[in-house]
Structure formats: structure tokens, C-alpha cells
Amino acid sequence: VYERPRFDAGGALTGELSTAGGPVDVEGGWYDAGDFLKFTHTTAYALTAMLIAQRDATGGLAGLAAETRHGVDWLDRMWDGESRTLYTQVGIGSGLSTAGRTFLGDHDTWRLPEDDDRLDVQPGAERYYQRYRPVFRAAVPGERISPNLAGRVAAAFALAAQVEAATEPDRARRHLAAAAEVFALAETEDAGELVTAEPRNYYPEDSWTDDLAAGATELTLAGRLLADPRAPGWLAQATRW
């Protein structure tokens, strides 16, 4: 786990990565696009759309349940409920080239993903971060989370709880608890620059009330299904946002 890195206006790294803990097991999930990066920001959005389709489909959609479970299982790894830490990203796209230090990021070489697993590199090696992909977090453990992330992740977890409620009630309650915990950490007083990706210009975003409205709405629906007494409070939050 590394501290959030610093970038210039063009998205280039301006300094070394600084360790913040770990390692953590964040295996799984989906690569974002044509690279080997994985983002909580985009995964939660995709999962929300997929889980709504799964919940509302008449007669089911072939293969969708397995695919959403794959995504939710990874999101479970990106939220550490014990330390109240939300991890935002696996991998670093941009490398660093300075007089004193050089390392390659994900976007700096063409290769198959399994080639990274075969690398025999030590800390300080040029391809170290391709072999041991860094993980970044939204905030210091237990501190307020960028509201766009809090709303999106809460919505995805709450939707997972809805589709699991009838067949896996214990798993559904765990996901409802995770949704509630993440939502409660949303920074709504002074959101500042929203956290999306590292660098932010991969996925710039300025709106966040829509994410909180979605999160609170899905929490309300999950709460009603699971007879959670907090449902009226989440409904009030949904109305507010």
C-alpha cells in the first residue's frame, strides 16, 4: 500500500512512491481498459449497472450472476472494514524518470499480463512496480472518503445485498453493513478535489451528489429487504441528495 502519489497537470509523476502499509491481497477484479490497472471508481459504477440488471431481469440473464459476483468479490478486497480503509486502485500507469530514479509504470511497456508474474526483481528495479503492483487508498484509515467514491461503492454493495437477500442472507447482511460503513464516511462538508484515479485526469469528475443519492437509494431498498431499522434514515439521505 502506498500514499497517494503526486502528479503534474499533465498526469506525470513528480516524485517517488511512499509506502503506507501492506502488503494487501487485492487479487481479482477486472482490468480497466487496454491496460492492467484496476479502479474502484469504475468497477463500482459498472457493478451498479450490472446488479440493477440482475435484480430487475425477469427470468435472469445468462452468466450475469457469476460476473457480478466476480466484481463484488474484488470490491470486498478493496474495502477493509476492520481498519475502515477504502483502496482505490491497483497498479500505476505512469512511470518515473528523473536524474536519481527511474521505474516503469503499466503504460510504459507492451507485454502480456502473465509476463509480470515471471519477473524476478528486487525493490529499486526498473520493473518492480510492474511485478508488485502498488495499491493506493482513498484516505487515511478511518478518515472521510471522497463522496463520489463513498456513494458509488455503497450503491454497489447495497445492490449486492439486494440480489443476495433471498438466497444468501448472511452474505447480504455483510454487504449491507459494508455499504452503510462506506456511506457513513462520505466527506460532504468540504469535498475538495474528488478522488477517482491516480492520476486523476484518467477519470476526472466534479459531481458527487448523484453518487450519494444512488448510494442512499440502494441502501434504503436493501434495508427494507433485510428489515434493517436504518432504512428510513437512508431514505431521508436519498431525498436530501
PDB file of C-alpha atoms in Angstrom, residues 40 44-45 47-48 51 75 79 86 145-162 174-186 211-222 234:
ATOM      1  CA  THR A  40     -12.609   1.020  -7.540  1.00  0.00           C
ATOM      2  CA  ALA A  44     -18.314   0.250  -8.610  1.00  0.00           C
ATOM      3  CA  TYR A  45     -20.026   2.106 -11.463  1.00  0.00           C
ATOM      4  CA  LEU A  47     -21.228  -3.201 -10.904  1.00  0.00           C
ATOM      5  CA  THR A  48     -24.105  -0.853 -10.108  1.00  0.00           C
ATOM      6  CA  LEU A  51     -26.516  -5.517 -10.470  1.00  0.00           C
ATOM      7  CA  LEU A  75     -14.708  -4.870  -4.250  1.00  0.00           C
ATOM      8  CA  TRP A  79     -12.740  -2.292   1.355  1.00  0.00           C
ATOM      9  CA  LEU A  86     -11.067   2.053   1.019  1.00  0.00           C
ATOM     10  CA  ILE A 145     -13.723   9.428   1.937  1.00  0.00           C
ATOM     11  CA  SER A 146     -14.270  11.368  -1.281  1.00  0.00           C
ATOM     12  CA  PRO A 147     -18.092  11.408  -1.596  1.00  0.00           C
ATOM     13  CA  ASN A 148     -18.222  10.184  -5.188  1.00  0.00           C
ATOM     14  CA  LEU A 149     -16.375   7.017  -4.167  1.00  0.00           C
ATOM     15  CA  ALA A 150     -18.389   6.586  -0.982  1.00  0.00           C
ATOM     16  CA  GLY A 151     -21.676   6.840  -2.874  1.00  0.00           C
ATOM     17  CA  ARG A 152     -20.677   4.551  -5.746  1.00  0.00           C
ATOM     18  CA  VAL A 153     -19.187   1.844  -3.562  1.00  0.00           C
ATOM     19  CA  ALA A 154     -22.134   1.981  -1.157  1.00  0.00           C
ATOM     20  CA  ALA A 155     -24.542   1.601  -4.082  1.00  0.00           C
ATOM     21  CA  ALA A 156     -22.681  -1.439  -5.415  1.00  0.00           C
ATOM     22  CA  PHE A 157     -22.541  -3.156  -2.031  1.00  0.00           C
ATOM     23  CA  ALA A 158     -26.197  -2.354  -1.293  1.00  0.00           C
ATOM     24  CA  LEU A 159     -27.269  -3.744  -4.670  1.00  0.00           C
ATOM     25  CA  ALA A 160     -25.249  -6.881  -3.978  1.00  0.00           C
ATOM     26  CA  ALA A 161     -27.176  -7.201  -0.716  1.00  0.00           C
ATOM     27  CA  GLN A 162     -30.461  -6.910  -2.615  1.00  0.00           C
ATOM     28  CA  ARG A 174     -22.382  -8.361   5.341  1.00  0.00           C
ATOM     29  CA  HIS A 175     -22.671  -6.359   2.153  1.00  0.00           C
ATOM     30  CA  LEU A 176     -25.339  -4.115   3.641  1.00  0.00           C
ATOM     31  CA  ALA A 177     -23.039  -3.477   6.610  1.00  0.00           C
ATOM     32  CA  ALA A 178     -20.157  -2.620   4.250  1.00  0.00           C
ATOM     33  CA  ALA A 179     -22.380  -0.284   2.239  1.00  0.00           C
ATOM     34  CA  ALA A 180     -23.508   1.517   5.390  1.00  0.00           C
ATOM     35  CA  GLU A 181     -19.948   1.871   6.712  1.00  0.00           C
ATOM     36  CA  VAL A 182     -18.581   3.294   3.468  1.00  0.00           C
ATOM     37  CA  PHE A 183     -21.543   5.641   3.030  1.00  0.00           C
ATOM     38  CA  ALA A 184     -21.151   6.979   6.564  1.00  0.00           C
ATOM     39  CA  LEU A 185     -17.557   8.001   5.794  1.00  0.00           C
ATOM     40  CA  ALA A 186     -18.518  10.268   2.878  1.00  0.00           C
ATOM     41  CA  ASP A 211     -23.389   9.249  -6.284  1.00  0.00           C
ATOM     42  CA  LEU A 212     -24.670   9.833  -2.754  1.00  0.00           C
ATOM     43  CA  ALA A 213     -28.269   9.808  -3.988  1.00  0.00           C
ATOM     44  CA  ALA A 214     -27.640   6.462  -5.660  1.00  0.00           C
ATOM     45  CA  GLY A 215     -25.915   5.033  -2.604  1.00  0.00           C
ATOM     46  CA  ALA A 216     -28.646   6.128  -0.208  1.00  0.00           C
ATOM     47  CA  THR A 217     -31.414   4.883  -2.518  1.00  0.00           C
ATOM     48  CA  GLU A 218     -29.915   1.405  -2.827  1.00  0.00           C
ATOM     49  CA  LEU A 219     -29.220   1.315   0.919  1.00  0.00           C
ATOM     50  CA  THR A 220     -32.903   2.086   1.514  1.00  0.00           C
ATOM     51  CA  LEU A 221     -34.047  -0.728  -0.772  1.00  0.00           C
ATOM     52  CA  ALA A 222     -31.574  -3.197   0.743  1.00  0.00           C
ATOM     53  CA  TRP A 234     -31.229   6.278   4.370  1.00  0.00           C
TER      54      TRP A 234
END
